[in-house]
mmCIF file of C-alpha atoms in Angstrom:
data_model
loop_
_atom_site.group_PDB
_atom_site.id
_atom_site.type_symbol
_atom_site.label_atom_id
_atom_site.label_comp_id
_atom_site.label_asym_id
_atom_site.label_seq_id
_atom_site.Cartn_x
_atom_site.Cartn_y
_atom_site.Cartn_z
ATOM 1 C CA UNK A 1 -60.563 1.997 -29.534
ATOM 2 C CA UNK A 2 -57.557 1.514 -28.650
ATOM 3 C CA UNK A 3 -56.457 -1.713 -26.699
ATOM 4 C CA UNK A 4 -52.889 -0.046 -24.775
ATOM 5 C CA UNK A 5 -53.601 0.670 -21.314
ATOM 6 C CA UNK A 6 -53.239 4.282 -20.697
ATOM 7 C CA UNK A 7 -50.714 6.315 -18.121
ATOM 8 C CA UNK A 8 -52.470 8.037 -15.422
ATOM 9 C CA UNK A 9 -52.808 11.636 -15.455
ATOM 10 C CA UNK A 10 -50.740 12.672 -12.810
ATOM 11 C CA UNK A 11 -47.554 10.039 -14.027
ATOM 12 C CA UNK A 12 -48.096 11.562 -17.923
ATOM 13 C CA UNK A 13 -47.677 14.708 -16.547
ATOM 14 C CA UNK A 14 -44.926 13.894 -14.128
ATOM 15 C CA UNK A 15 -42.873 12.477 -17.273
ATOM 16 C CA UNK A 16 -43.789 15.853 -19.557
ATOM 17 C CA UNK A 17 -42.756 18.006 -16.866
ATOM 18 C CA UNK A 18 -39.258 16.450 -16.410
ATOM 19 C CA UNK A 19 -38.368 14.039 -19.454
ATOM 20 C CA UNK A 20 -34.549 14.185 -18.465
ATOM 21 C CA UNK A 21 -35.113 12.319 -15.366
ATOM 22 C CA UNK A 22 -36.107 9.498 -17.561
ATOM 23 C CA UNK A 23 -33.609 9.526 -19.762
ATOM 24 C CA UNK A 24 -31.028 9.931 -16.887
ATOM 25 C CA UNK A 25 -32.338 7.129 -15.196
ATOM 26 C CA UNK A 26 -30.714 3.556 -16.747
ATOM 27 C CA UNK A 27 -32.973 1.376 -15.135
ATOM 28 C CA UNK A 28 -35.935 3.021 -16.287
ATOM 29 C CA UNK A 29 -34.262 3.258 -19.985
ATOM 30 C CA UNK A 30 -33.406 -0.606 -19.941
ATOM 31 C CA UNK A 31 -37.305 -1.273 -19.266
ATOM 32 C CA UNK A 32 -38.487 1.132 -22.258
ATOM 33 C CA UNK A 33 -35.821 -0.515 -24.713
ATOM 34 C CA UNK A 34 -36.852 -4.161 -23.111
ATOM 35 C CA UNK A 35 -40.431 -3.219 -23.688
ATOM 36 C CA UNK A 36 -39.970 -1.550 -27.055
ATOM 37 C CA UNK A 37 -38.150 -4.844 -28.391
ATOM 38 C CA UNK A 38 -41.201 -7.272 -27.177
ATOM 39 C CA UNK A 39 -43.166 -4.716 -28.847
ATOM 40 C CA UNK A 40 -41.347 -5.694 -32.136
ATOM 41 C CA UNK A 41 -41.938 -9.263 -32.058
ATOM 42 C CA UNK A 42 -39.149 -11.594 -31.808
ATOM 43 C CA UNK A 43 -38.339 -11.908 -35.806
ATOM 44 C CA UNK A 44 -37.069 -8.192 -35.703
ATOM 45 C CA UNK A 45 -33.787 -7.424 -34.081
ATOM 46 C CA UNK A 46 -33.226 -3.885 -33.029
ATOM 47 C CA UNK A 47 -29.139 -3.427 -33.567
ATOM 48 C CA UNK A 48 -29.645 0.348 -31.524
ATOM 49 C CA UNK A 49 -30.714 -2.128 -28.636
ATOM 50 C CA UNK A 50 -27.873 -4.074 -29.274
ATOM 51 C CA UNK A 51 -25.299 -1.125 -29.636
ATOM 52 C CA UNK A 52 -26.974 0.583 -26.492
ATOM 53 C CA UNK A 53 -26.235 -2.614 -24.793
ATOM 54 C CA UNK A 54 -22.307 -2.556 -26.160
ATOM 55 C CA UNK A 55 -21.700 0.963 -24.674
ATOM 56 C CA UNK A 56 -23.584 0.858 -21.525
ATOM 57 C CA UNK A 57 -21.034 -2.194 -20.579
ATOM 58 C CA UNK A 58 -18.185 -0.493 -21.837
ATOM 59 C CA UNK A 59 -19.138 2.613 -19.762
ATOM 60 C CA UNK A 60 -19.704 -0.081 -16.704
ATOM 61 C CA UNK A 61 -15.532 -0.679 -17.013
ATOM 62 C CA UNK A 62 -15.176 2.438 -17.889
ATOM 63 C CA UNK A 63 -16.403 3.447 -14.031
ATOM 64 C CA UNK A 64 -14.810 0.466 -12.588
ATOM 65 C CA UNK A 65 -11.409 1.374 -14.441
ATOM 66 C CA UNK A 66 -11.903 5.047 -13.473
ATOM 67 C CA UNK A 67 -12.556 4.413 -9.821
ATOM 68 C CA UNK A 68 -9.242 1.853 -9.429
ATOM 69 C CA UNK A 69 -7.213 4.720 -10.817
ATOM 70 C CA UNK A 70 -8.710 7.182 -8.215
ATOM 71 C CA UNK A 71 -8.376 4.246 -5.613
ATOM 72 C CA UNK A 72 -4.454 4.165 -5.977
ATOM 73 C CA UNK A 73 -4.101 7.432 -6.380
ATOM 74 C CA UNK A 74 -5.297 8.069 -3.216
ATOM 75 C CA UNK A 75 -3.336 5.476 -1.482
ATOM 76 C CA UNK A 76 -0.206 6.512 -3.484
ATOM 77 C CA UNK A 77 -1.076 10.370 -1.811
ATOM 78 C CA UNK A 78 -1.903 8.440 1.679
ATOM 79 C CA UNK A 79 1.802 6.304 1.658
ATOM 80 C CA UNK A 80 3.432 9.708 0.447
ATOM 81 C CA UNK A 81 1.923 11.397 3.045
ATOM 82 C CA UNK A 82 3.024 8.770 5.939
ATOM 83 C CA UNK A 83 6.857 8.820 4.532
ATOM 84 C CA UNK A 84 7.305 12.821 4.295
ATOM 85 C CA UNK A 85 5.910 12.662 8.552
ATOM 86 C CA UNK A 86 8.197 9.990 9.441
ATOM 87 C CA UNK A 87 11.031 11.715 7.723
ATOM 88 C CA UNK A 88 10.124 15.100 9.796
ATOM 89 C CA UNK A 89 10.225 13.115 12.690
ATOM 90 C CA UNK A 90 13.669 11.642 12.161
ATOM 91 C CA UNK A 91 14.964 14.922 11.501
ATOM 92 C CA UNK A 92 13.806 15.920 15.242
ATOM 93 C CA UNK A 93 16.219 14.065 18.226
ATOM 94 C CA UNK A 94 19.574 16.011 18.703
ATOM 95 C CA UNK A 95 21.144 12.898 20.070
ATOM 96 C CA UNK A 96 21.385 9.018 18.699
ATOM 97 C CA UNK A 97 19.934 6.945 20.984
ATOM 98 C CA UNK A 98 16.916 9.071 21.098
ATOM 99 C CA UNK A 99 17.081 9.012 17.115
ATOM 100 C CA UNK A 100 16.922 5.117 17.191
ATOM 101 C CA UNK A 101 14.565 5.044 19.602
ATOM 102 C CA UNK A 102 11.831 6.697 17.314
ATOM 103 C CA UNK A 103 12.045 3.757 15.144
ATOM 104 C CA UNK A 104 10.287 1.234 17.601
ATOM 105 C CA UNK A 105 7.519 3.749 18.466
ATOM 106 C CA UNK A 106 6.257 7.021 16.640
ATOM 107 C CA UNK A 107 8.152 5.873 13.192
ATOM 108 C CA UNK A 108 6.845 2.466 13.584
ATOM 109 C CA UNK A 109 3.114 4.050 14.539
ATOM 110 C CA UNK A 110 3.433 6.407 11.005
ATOM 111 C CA UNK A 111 4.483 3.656 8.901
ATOM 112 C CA UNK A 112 1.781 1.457 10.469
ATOM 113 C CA UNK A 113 3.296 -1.338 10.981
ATOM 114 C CA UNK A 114 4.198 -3.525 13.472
ATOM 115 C CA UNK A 115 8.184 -3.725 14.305
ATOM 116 C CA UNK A 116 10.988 -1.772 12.980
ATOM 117 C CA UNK A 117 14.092 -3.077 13.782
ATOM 118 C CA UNK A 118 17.775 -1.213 12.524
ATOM 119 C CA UNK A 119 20.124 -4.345 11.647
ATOM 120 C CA UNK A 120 24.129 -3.458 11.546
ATOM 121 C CA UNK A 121 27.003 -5.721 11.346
ATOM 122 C CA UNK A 122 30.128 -5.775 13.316
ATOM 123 C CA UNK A 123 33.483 -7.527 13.567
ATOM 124 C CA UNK A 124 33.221 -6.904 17.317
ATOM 125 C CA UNK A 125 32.383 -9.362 19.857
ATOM 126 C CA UNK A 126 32.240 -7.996 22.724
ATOM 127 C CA UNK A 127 29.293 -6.469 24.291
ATOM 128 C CA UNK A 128 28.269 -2.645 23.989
ATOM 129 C CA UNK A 129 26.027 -1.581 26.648
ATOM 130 C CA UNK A 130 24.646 1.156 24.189
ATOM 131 C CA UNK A 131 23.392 -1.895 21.834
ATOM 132 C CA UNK A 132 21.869 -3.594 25.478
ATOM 133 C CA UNK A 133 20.285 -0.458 26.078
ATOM 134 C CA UNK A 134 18.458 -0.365 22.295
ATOM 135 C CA UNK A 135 17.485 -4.131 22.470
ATOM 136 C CA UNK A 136 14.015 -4.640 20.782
ATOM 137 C CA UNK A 137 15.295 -1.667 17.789
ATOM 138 C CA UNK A 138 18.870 -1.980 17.237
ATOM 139 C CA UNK A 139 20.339 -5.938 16.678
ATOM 140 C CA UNK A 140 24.042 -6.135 16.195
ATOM 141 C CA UNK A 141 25.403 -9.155 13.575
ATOM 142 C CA UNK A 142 28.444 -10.929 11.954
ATOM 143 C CA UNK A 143 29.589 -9.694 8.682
ATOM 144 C CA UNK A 144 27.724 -11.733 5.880
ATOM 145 C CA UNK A 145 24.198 -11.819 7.880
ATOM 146 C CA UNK A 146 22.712 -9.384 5.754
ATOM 147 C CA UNK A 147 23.336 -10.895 2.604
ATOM 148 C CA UNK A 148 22.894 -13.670 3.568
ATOM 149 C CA UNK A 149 19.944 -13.248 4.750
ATOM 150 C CA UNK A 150 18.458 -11.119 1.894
ATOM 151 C CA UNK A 151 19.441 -13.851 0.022
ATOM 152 C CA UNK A 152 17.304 -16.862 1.565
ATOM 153 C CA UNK A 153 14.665 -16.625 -1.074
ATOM 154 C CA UNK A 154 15.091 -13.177 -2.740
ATOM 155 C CA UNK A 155 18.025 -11.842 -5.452
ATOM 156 C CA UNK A 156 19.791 -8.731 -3.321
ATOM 157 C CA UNK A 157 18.170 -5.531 -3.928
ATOM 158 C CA UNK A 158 17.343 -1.928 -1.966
ATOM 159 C CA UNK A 159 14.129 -2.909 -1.061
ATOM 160 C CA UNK A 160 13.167 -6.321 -0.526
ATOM 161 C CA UNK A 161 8.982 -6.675 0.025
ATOM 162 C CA UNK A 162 8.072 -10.448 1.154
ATOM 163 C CA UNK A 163 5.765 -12.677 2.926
ATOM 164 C CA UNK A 164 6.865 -15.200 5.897
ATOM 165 C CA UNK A 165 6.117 -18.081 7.356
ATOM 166 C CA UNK A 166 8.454 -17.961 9.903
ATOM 167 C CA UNK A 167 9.890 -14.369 11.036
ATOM 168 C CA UNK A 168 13.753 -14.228 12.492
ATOM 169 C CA UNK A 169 13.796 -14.318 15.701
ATOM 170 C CA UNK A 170 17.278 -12.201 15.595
ATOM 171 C CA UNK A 171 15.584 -9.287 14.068
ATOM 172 C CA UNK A 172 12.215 -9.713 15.660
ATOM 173 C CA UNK A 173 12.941 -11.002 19.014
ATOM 174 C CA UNK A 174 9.386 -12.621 21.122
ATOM 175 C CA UNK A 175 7.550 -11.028 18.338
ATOM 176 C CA UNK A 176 8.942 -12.966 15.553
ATOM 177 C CA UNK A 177 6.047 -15.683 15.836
ATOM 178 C CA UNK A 178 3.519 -13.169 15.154
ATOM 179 C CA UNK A 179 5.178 -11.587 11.967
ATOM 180 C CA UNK A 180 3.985 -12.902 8.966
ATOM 181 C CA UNK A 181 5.833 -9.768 5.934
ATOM 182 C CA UNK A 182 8.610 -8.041 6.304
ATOM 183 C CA UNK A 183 10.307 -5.000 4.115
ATOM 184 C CA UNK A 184 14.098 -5.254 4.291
ATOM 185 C CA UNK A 185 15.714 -1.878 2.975
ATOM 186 C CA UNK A 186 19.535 -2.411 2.832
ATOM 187 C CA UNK A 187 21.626 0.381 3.968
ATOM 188 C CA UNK A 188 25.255 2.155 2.417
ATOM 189 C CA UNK A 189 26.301 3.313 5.677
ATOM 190 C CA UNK A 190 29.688 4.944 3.814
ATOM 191 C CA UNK A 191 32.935 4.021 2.758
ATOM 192 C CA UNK A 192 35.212 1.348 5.153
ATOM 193 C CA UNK A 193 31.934 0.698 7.385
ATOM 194 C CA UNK A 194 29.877 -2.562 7.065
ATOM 195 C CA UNK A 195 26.335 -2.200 5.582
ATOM 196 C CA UNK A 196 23.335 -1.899 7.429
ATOM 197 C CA UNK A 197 19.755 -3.102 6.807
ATOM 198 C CA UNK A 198 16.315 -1.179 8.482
ATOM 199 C CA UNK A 199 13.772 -4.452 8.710
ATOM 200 C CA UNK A 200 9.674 -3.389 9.046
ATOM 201 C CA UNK A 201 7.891 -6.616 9.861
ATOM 202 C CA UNK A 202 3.751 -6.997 10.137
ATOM 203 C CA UNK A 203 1.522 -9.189 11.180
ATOM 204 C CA UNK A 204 -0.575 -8.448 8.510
ATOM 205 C CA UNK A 205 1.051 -11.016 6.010
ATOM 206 C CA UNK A 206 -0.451 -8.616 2.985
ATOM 207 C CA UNK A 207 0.532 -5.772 4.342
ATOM 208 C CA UNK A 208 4.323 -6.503 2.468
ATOM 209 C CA UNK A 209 4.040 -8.680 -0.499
ATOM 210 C CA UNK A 210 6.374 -8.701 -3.898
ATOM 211 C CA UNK A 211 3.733 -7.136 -5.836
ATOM 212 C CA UNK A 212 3.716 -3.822 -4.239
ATOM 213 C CA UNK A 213 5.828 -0.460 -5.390
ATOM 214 C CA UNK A 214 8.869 0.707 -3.569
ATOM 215 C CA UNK A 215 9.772 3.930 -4.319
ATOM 216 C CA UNK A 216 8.786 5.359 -1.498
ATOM 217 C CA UNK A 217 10.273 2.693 0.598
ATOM 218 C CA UNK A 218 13.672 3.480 -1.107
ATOM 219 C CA UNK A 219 13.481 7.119 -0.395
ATOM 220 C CA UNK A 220 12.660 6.597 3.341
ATOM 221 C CA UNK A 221 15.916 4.216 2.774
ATOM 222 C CA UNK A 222 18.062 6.780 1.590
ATOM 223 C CA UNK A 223 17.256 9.540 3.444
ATOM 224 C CA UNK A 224 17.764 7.305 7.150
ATOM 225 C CA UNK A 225 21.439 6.245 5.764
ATOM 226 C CA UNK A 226 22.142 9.411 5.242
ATOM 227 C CA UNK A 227 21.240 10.350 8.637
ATOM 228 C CA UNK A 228 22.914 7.370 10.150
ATOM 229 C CA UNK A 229 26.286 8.188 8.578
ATOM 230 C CA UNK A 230 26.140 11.613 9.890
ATOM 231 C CA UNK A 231 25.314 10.034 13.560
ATOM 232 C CA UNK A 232 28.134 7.858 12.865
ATOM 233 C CA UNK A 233 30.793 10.347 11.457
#
């Protein structure tokens, strides 16, 4: 007589009736290999156990890998997405100040982030009421501000992704304590005029960090100083 306890009835025939379940299931597969190996004794060593082992971690990264790639993918659709609507939406107001206007709210609200402020430089001194008007989107400065201040703790470039500890207060204005990243996109605003520089700040201080892709940064870059120079032609 045998001394193996015996499966009941109704699980035997469970198991006969559907014997892909169990070999679908992992955890039940793991316990019928962990079983089968006490079985053996411990002075046998089962190498499909071992090479069952092997595979079922590499599928493990396998899945993690696979769902990372379908993770950025999606957000690489998502960010696309967001840049082609603000675009449309810049390519709406018949007038400039309307046109800059977008930047502080619905632009701002697409991008999803906090402040968008349009930085240009001027030899002028004297007051514009136009530039009064925009105050909070549009900040007029020297010539030299930009590069210089691109050039505080990062090389020049189109797109310059960083984190801050403290935000200008120039560019930002009473919401400069609050801002803790920033993505400066420098502008070519055409021959004989002084560059220009769109600044998106966040309070999120991950939101912009040196790690991140620009691409679509620089094409939301090049596609406002294109419209700019045709305001300002």
């Amino acid at each position: 007589m045998s001394s193996s306890p015996k499966l009941e009835d109704s699980l035997r025939a469970a198991i006969l009736a559907k014997p892909d379940a169990v070999l679908e299931d992992k955890d039940l597969m793991q316990a019928l290999v962990a079983a089968n190996e006490r079985a053996m004794g411990a002075n046998i060593i089962d190498l499909r156990g071992i090479a069952m082992e092997r595979l079922e971690a590499r599928f493990d990264r396998l899945e993690d890998t696979h769902r990372s790639v379908i993770a950025a993918a999606y957000e690489n659709l998502a960010g696309t997405n967001q840049i082609h609507r603000a675009i449309l939406s810049l390519l709406e107001p018949t007038e400039f100040e309307p046109f800059l206007r977008l930047l502080g709210g619905e632009i701002a609200d697409i991008l999803r982030v906090d402040v968008i402020t349009l930085v240009l430089e001027s030899a002028q001194h004297d007051p514009d009421p136009a530039v009064q008007r925009l105050q909070g989107v549009l900040t007029v400065a020297e010539p030299g501000f930009i590069a210089a201040y691109l050039s505080n703790r990062n090389p020049a470039r189109p797109v310059t992704l960083r984190q801050l500890q403290q935000a200008e207060a120039r560019i930002y204005g009473d919401r400069a304590p609050r801002i803790r990243s920033e993505a400066c996109l420098t502008l070519d605003l055409g021959p004989g005029r002084l560059p220009g520089m769109l600044v998106m700040g966040a309070e999120d201080p991950r939101h912009f960090s040196p790690q991140l892709g620009t691409d679509l940064l620089s094409f939301f870059a090049g596609v406002f100083e294109r419209s700019m120079r045709h305001w300002l032609s």
